[in-house]
Tab-separated table of C-alpha atoms and ligand atoms in Angstrom:
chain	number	residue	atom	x	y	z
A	24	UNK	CA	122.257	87.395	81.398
A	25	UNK	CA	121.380	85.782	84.531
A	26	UNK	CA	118.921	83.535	84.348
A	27	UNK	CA	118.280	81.659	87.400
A	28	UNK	CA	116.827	83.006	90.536
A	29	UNK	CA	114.364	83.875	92.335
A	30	UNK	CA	111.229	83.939	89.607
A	31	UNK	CA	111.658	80.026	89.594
A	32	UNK	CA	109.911	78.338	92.792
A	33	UNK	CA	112.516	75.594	92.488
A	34	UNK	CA	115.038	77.764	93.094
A	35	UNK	CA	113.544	79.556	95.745
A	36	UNK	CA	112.876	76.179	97.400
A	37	UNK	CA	116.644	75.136	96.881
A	38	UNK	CA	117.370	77.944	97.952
A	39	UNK	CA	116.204	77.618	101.986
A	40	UNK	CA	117.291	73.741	101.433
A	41	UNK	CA	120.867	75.468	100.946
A	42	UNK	CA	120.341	77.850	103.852
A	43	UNK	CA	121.212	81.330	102.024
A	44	UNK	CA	122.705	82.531	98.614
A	45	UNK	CA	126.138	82.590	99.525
A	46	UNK	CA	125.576	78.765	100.625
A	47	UNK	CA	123.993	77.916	97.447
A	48	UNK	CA	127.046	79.062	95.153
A	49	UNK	CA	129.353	77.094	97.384
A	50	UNK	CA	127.527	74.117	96.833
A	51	UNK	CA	128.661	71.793	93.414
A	52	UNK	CA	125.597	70.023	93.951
A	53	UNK	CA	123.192	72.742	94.481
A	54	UNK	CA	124.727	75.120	92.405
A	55	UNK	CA	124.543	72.345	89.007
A	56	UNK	CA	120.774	71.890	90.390
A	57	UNK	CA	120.165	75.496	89.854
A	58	UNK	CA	121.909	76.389	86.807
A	59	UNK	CA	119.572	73.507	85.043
A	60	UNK	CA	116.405	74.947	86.335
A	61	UNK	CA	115.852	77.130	83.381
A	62	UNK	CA	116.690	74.100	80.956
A	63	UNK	CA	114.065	72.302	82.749
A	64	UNK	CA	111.448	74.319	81.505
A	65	UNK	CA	112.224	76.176	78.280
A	66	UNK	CA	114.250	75.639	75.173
A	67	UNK	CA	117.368	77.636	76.030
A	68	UNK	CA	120.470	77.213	73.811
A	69	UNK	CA	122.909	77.725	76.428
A	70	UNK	CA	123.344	77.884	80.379
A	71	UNK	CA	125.348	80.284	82.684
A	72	UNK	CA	126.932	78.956	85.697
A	73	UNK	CA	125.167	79.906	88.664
A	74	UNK	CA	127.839	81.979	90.836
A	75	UNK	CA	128.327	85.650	91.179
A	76	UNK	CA	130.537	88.205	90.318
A	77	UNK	CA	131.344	89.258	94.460
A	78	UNK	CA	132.989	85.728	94.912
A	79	UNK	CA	136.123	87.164	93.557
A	80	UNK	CA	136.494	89.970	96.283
A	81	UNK	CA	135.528	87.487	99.092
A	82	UNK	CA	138.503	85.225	97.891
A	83	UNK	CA	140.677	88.043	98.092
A	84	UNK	CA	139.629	88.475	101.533
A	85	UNK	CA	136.687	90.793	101.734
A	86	UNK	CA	133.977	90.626	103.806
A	87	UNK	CA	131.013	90.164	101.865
A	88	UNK	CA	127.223	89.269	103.020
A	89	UNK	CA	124.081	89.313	100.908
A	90	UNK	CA	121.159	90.534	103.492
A	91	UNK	CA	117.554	90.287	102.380
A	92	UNK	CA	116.090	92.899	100.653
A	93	UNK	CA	119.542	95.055	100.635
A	94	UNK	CA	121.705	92.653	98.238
A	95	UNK	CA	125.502	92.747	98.671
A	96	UNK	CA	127.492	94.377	101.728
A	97	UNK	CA	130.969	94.265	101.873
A	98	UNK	CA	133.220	95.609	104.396
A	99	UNK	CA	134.959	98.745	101.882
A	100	UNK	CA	138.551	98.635	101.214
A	101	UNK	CA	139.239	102.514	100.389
A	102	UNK	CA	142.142	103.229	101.721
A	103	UNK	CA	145.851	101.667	100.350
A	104	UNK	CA	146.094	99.814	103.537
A	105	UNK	CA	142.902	98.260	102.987
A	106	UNK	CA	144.087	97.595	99.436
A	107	UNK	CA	147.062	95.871	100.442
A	108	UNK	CA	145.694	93.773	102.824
A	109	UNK	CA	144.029	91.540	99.684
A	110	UNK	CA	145.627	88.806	98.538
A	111	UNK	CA	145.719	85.828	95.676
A	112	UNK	CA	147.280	83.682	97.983
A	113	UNK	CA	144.110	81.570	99.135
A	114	UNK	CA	142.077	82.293	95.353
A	115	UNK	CA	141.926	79.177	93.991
A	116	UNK	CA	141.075	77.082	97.017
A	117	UNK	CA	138.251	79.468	98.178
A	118	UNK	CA	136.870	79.183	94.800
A	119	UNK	CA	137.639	75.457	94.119
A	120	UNK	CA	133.089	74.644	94.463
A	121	UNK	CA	132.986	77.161	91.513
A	122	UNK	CA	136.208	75.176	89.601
A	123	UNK	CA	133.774	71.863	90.368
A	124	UNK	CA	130.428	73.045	89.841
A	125	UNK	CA	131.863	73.902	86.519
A	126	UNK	CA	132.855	70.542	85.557
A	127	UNK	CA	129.960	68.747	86.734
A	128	UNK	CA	127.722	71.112	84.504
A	129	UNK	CA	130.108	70.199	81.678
A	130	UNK	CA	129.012	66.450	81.676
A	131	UNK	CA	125.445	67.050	82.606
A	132	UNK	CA	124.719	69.140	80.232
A	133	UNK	CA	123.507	68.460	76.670
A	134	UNK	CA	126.517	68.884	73.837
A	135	UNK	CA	123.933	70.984	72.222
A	136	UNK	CA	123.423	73.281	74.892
A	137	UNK	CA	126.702	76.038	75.243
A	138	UNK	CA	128.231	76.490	78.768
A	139	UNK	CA	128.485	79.919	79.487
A	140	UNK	CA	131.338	80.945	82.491
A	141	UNK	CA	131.679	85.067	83.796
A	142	UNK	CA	132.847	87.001	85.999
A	143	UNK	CA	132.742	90.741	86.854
A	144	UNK	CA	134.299	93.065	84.764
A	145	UNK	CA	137.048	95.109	87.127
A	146	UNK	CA	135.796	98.610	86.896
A	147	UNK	CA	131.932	97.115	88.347
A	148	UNK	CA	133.157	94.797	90.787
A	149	UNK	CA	135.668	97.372	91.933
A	150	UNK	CA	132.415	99.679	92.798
A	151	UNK	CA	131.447	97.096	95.216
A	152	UNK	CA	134.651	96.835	96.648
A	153	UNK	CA	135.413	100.389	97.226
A	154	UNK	CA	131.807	101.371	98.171
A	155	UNK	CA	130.644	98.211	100.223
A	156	UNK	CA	127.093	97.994	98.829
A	157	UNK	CA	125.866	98.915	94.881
A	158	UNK	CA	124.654	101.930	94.330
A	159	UNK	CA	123.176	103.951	91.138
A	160	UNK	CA	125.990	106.244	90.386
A	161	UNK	CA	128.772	104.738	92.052
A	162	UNK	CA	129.582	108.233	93.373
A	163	UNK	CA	131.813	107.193	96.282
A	164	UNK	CA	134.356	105.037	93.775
A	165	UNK	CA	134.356	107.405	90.923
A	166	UNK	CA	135.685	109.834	93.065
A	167	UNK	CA	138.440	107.433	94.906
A	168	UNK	CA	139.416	106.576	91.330
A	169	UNK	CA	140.110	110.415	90.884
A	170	UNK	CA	141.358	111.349	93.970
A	171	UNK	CA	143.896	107.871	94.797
A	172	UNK	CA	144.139	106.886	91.192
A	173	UNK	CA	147.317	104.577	91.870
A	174	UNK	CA	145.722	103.423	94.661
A	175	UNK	CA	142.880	102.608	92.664
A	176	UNK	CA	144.971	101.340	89.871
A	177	UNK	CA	146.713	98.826	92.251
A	178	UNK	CA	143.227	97.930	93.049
A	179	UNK	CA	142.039	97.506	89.400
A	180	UNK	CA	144.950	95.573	88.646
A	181	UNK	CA	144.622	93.019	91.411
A	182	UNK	CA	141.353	92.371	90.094
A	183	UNK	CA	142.677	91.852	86.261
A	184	UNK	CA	144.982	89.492	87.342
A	185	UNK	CA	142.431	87.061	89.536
A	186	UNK	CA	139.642	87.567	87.257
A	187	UNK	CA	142.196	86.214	84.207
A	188	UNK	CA	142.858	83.143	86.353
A	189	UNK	CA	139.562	82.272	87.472
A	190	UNK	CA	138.475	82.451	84.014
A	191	UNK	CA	141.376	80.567	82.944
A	192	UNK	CA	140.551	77.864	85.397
A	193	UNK	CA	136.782	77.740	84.242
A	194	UNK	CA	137.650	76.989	80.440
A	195	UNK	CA	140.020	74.343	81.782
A	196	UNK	CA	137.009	72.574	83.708
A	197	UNK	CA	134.605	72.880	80.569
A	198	UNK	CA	132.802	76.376	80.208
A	199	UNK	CA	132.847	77.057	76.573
A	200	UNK	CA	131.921	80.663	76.499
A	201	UNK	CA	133.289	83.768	78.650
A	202	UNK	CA	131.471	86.570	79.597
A	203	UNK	CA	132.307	89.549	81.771
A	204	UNK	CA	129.931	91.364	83.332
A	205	UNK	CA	130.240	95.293	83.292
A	206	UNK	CA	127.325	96.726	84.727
A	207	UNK	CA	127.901	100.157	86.164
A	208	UNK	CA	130.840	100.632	82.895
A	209	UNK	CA	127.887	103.238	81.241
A	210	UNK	CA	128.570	106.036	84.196
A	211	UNK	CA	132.428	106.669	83.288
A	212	UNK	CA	133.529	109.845	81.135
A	213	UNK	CA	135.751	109.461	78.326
A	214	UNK	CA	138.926	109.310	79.986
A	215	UNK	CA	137.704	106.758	83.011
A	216	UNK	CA	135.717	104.843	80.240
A	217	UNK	CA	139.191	103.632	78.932
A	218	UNK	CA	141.379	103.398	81.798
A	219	UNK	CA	138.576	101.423	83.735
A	220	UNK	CA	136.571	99.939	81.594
A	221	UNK	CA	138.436	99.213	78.564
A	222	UNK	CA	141.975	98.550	79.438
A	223	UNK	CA	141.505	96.124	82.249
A	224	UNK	CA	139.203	94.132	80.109
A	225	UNK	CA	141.464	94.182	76.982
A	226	UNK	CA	144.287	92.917	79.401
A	227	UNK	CA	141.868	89.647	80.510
A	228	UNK	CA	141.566	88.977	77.067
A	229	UNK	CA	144.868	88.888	76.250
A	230	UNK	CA	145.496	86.698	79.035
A	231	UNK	CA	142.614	84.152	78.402
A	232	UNK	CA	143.486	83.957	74.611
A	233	UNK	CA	147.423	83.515	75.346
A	234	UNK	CA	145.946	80.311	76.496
A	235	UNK	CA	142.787	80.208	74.880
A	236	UNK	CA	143.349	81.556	71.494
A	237	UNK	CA	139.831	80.849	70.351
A	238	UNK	CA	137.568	80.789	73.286
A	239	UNK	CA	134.278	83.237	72.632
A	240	UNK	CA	134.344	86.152	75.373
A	241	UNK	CA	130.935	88.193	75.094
A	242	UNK	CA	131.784	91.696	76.953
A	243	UNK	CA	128.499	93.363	78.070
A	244	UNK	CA	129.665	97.147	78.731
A	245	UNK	CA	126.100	98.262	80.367
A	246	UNK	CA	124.928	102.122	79.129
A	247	UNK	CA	128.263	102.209	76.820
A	248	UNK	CA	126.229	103.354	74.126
A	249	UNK	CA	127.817	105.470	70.947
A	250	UNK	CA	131.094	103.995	72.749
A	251	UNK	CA	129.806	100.340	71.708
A	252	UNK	CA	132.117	100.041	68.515
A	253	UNK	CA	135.361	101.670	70.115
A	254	UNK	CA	134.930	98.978	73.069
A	255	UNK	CA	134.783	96.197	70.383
A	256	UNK	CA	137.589	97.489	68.577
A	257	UNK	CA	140.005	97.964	71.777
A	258	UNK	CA	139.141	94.995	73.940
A	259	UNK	CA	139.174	92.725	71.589
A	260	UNK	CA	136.055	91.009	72.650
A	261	UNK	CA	134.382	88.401	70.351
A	262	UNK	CA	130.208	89.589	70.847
A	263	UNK	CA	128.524	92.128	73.090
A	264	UNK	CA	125.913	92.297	74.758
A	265	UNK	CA	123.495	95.246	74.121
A	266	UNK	CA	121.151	96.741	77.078
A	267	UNK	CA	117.680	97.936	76.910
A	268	UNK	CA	118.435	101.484	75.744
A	269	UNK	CA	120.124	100.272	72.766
A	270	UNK	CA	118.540	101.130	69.440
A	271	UNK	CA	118.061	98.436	67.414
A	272	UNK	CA	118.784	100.296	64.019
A	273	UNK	CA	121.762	101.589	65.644
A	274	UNK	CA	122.607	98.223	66.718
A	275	UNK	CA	122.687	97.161	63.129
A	276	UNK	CA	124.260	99.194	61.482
A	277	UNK	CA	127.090	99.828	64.205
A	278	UNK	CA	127.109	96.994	65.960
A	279	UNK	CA	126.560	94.363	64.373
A	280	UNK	CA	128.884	95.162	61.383
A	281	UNK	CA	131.957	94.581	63.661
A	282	UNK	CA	130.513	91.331	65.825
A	283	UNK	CA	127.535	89.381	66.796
A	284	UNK	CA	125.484	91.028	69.385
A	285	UNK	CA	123.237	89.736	72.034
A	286	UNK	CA	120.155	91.618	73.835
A	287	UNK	CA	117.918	93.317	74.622
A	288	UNK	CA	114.537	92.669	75.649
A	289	UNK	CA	113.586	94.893	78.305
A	290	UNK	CA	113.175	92.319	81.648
A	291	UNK	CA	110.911	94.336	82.883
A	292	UNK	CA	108.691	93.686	79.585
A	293	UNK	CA	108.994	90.052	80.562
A	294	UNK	CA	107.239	90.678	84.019
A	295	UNK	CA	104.492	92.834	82.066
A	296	UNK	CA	103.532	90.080	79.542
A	297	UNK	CA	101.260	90.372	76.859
A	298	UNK	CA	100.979	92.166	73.559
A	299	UNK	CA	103.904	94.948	74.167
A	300	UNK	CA	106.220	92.038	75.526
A	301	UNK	CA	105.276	89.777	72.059
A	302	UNK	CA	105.310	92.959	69.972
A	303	UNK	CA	108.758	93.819	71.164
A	304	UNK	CA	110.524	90.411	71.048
A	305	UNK	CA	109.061	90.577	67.398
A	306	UNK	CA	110.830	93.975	66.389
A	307	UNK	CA	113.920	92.973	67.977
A	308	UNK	CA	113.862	89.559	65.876
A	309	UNK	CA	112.926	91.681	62.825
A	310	UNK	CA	115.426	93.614	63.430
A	311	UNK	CA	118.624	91.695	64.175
A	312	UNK	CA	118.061	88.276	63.259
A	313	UNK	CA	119.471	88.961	59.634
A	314	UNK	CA	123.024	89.474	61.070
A	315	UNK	CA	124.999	87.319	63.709
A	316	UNK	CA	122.084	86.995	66.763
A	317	UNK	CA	121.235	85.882	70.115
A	318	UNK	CA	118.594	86.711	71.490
A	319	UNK	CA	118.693	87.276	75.388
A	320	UNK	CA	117.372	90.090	77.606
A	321	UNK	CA	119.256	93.181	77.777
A	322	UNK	CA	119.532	93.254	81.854
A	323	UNK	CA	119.470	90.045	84.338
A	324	UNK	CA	115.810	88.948	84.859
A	325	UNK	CA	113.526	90.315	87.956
A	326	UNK	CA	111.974	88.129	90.920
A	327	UNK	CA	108.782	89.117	89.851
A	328	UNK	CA	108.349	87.569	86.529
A	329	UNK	CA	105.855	85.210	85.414
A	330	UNK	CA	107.632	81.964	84.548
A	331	UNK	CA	105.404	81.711	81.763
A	332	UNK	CA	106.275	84.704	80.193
A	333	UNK	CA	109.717	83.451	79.974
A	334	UNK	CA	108.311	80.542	78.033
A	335	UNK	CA	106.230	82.328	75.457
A	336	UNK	CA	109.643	84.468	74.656
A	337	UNK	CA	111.304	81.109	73.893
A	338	UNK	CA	108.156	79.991	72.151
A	339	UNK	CA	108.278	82.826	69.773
A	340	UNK	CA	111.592	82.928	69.186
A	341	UNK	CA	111.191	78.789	68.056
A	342	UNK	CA	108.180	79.651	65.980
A	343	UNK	CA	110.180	83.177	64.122
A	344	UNK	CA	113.666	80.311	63.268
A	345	UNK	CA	110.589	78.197	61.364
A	346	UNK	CA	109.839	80.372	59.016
B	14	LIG	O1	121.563	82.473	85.779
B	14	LIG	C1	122.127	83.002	86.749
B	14	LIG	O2	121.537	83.264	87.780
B	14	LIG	C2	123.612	83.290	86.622
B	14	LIG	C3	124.312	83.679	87.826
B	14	LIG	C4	124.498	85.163	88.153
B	14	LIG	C5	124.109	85.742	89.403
B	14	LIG	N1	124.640	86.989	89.456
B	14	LIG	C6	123.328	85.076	90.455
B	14	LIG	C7	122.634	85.907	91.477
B	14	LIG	C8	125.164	86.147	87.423
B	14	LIG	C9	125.702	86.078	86.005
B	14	LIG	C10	125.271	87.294	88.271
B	14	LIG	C11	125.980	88.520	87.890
B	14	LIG	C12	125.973	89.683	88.787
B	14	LIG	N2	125.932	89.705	90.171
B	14	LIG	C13	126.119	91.024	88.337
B	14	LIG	C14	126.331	91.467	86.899
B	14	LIG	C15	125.150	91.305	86.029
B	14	LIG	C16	123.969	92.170	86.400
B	14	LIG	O3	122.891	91.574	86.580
B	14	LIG	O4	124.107	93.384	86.502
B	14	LIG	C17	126.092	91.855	89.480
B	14	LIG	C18	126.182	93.371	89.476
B	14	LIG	C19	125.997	91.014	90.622
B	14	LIG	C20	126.034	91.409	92.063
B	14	LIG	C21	124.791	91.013	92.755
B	14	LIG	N3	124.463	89.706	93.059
B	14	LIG	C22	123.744	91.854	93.203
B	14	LIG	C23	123.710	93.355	93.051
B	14	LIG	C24	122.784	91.012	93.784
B	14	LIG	C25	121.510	91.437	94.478
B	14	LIG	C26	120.506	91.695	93.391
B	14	LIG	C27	119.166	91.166	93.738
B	14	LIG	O5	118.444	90.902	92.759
B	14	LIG	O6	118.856	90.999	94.920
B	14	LIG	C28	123.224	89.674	93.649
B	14	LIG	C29	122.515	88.469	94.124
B	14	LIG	C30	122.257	87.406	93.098
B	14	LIG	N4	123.167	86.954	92.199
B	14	LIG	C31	121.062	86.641	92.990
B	14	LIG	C32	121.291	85.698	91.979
B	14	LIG	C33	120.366	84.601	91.535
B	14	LIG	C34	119.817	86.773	93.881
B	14	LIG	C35	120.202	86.085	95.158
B	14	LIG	C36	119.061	85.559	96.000
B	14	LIG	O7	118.506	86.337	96.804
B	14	LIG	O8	118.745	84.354	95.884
């Protein structure tokens, strides 16, 4: 999950050193700054590149600004001229900061501590793309996806084919772990579930692993639910991560049978502290740390957390692997 940002003073100070988001994922040097922050101050066992997911769209040509207080706004491509107009041809240098942020991290970082690369899964990257801002049900690309499906298709596939290479080019510079990020994947029906969220990732997989055979790729289907073990099975992804609704029993028995899993501590518990935060990270230990485990939040973490939450989570977690 993401965890740098804007809970960190450091980062908010970088931040306006940088001049704006956008700047500050451009930036090698900024960027590797960032993406230690959390190291800094609490025991993790592995870091996640500081980028984002929209990058991709922007190096196919998009328009994309993040304004304060509103998050991303893109200019929407829903129409098959729009579509069209995106292209790969300029990918690799637009994203060539990411390609070296990458392999600085890989040397600064600790052989202990795992490098963790992502991108967007299609299907939630596509809802920014088609609808120009995020939204809760992601109404307006559901329905282009019914009514201009090979439109949309083109779209999807587009995506499938830079995401693979980006990834591709990530592993090459040193991240040692993959995960794809599929946020709004829990809203699709049955149908739409597999032809947007499943089969695009199953086809970056098999693209990563023709070169990668062995490479981990965690797949974090958000709001999936009962459709967890299917998505395992048909992707082909090697752990998942679980969001806050999961059930932990569930989890177990379901989940965990077929791969590791990672989650899913509330991050809203994190900003509340206290007993019911420590109570919970206990239960969810209890619960999962018998079968293949990592412990991690089960959404990206909130501006308004206490940093030292964060660090009595880590400190229990330390103090449960004693025993
Ligand atoms: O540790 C890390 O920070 C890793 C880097 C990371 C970011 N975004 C940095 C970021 C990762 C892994 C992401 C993923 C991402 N980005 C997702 C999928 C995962 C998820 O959390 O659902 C999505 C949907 C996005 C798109 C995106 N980027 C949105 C909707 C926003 C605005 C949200 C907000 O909190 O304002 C962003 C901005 C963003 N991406 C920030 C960070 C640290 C905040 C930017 C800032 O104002 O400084």
């Amino acid at each position: 999950m993401r965890q740098a940002g804007r809970y960190l003073p450091e980062y908010m100070e970088r931040r306006k050193t940088a001049g704006s988001f956008l700047d500050l994922c451009f930036s090698p040097e900024f960027a590797v700054e960032v993406t230690l922050q959390p190291l800094r101050r609490y025991q993790m066992d592995a870091a996640i590149l500081f980028s984002d997911i929209l990058l991709i769209p922007q190096a196919l040509g998009q328009h994309l600004e993040f304004r304060q207080g509103e998050g991303p706004v893109l200019t929407p491509v829903d129409t098959a001229d729009k579509i069209n107009m995106l292209s790969m041809d300029g990918l690799h240098e637009h994203l060539a900061p990411v390609y070296e942020t990458v392999k600085r991290l890989h040397h600064e970082i600790p052989e202990t501590t795992a490098l963790i690369g992502f991108a967007g899964a299609p299907w939630t990257v596509a809802t920014y793309m088609v609808g120009g801002h995020g939204s809760s049900d992601q109404a307006v690309t559901r329905q282009f996806a019914y009514q201009e499906e090979e439109v949309f298709q083109s779209l999807i596939d587009l995506l499938v084919k830079a995401t693979s290479e980006y990834l591709i080019k990530q592993i090459q510079q040193g991240a040692e772990v993959i995960q794809l990020f599929d946020t709004w994947a829990g809203n699709l029906p049955e149908d739409e579930f597999q032809k947007w969220a499943v089969e695009p990732v199953r086809k970056i997989i098999l693209n990563i692993r023709a070169q990668y055979p062995k490479i981990p790729i965690i797949g974090f289907p958000r709001g999936a639910g009962s459709r967890y073990p299917d998505y395992i099975r048909a992707t082909g992804v090697t752990a998942v991560s679980i969001d806050t609704t999961m059930p932990l029993e569930w989890v177990r028995d379901n989940i965990q049978t077929l791969c590791p899993v990672q989650g899913n501590l509330d991050p809203l518990l994190l900003v509340a502290g206290g007993e019911k935060m420590e109570n919970r990270v206990r239960e969810i230990l209890d619960c999962l740390s018998e079968g293949p485990f990592i412990f991690n939040l089960g959404h990206g973490i909130v501006p308004q957390t206490p940093p030292e939450n964060v660090a009595r989570v880590s400190e229990i977690i330390r103090e449960y692997q004693k025993k």
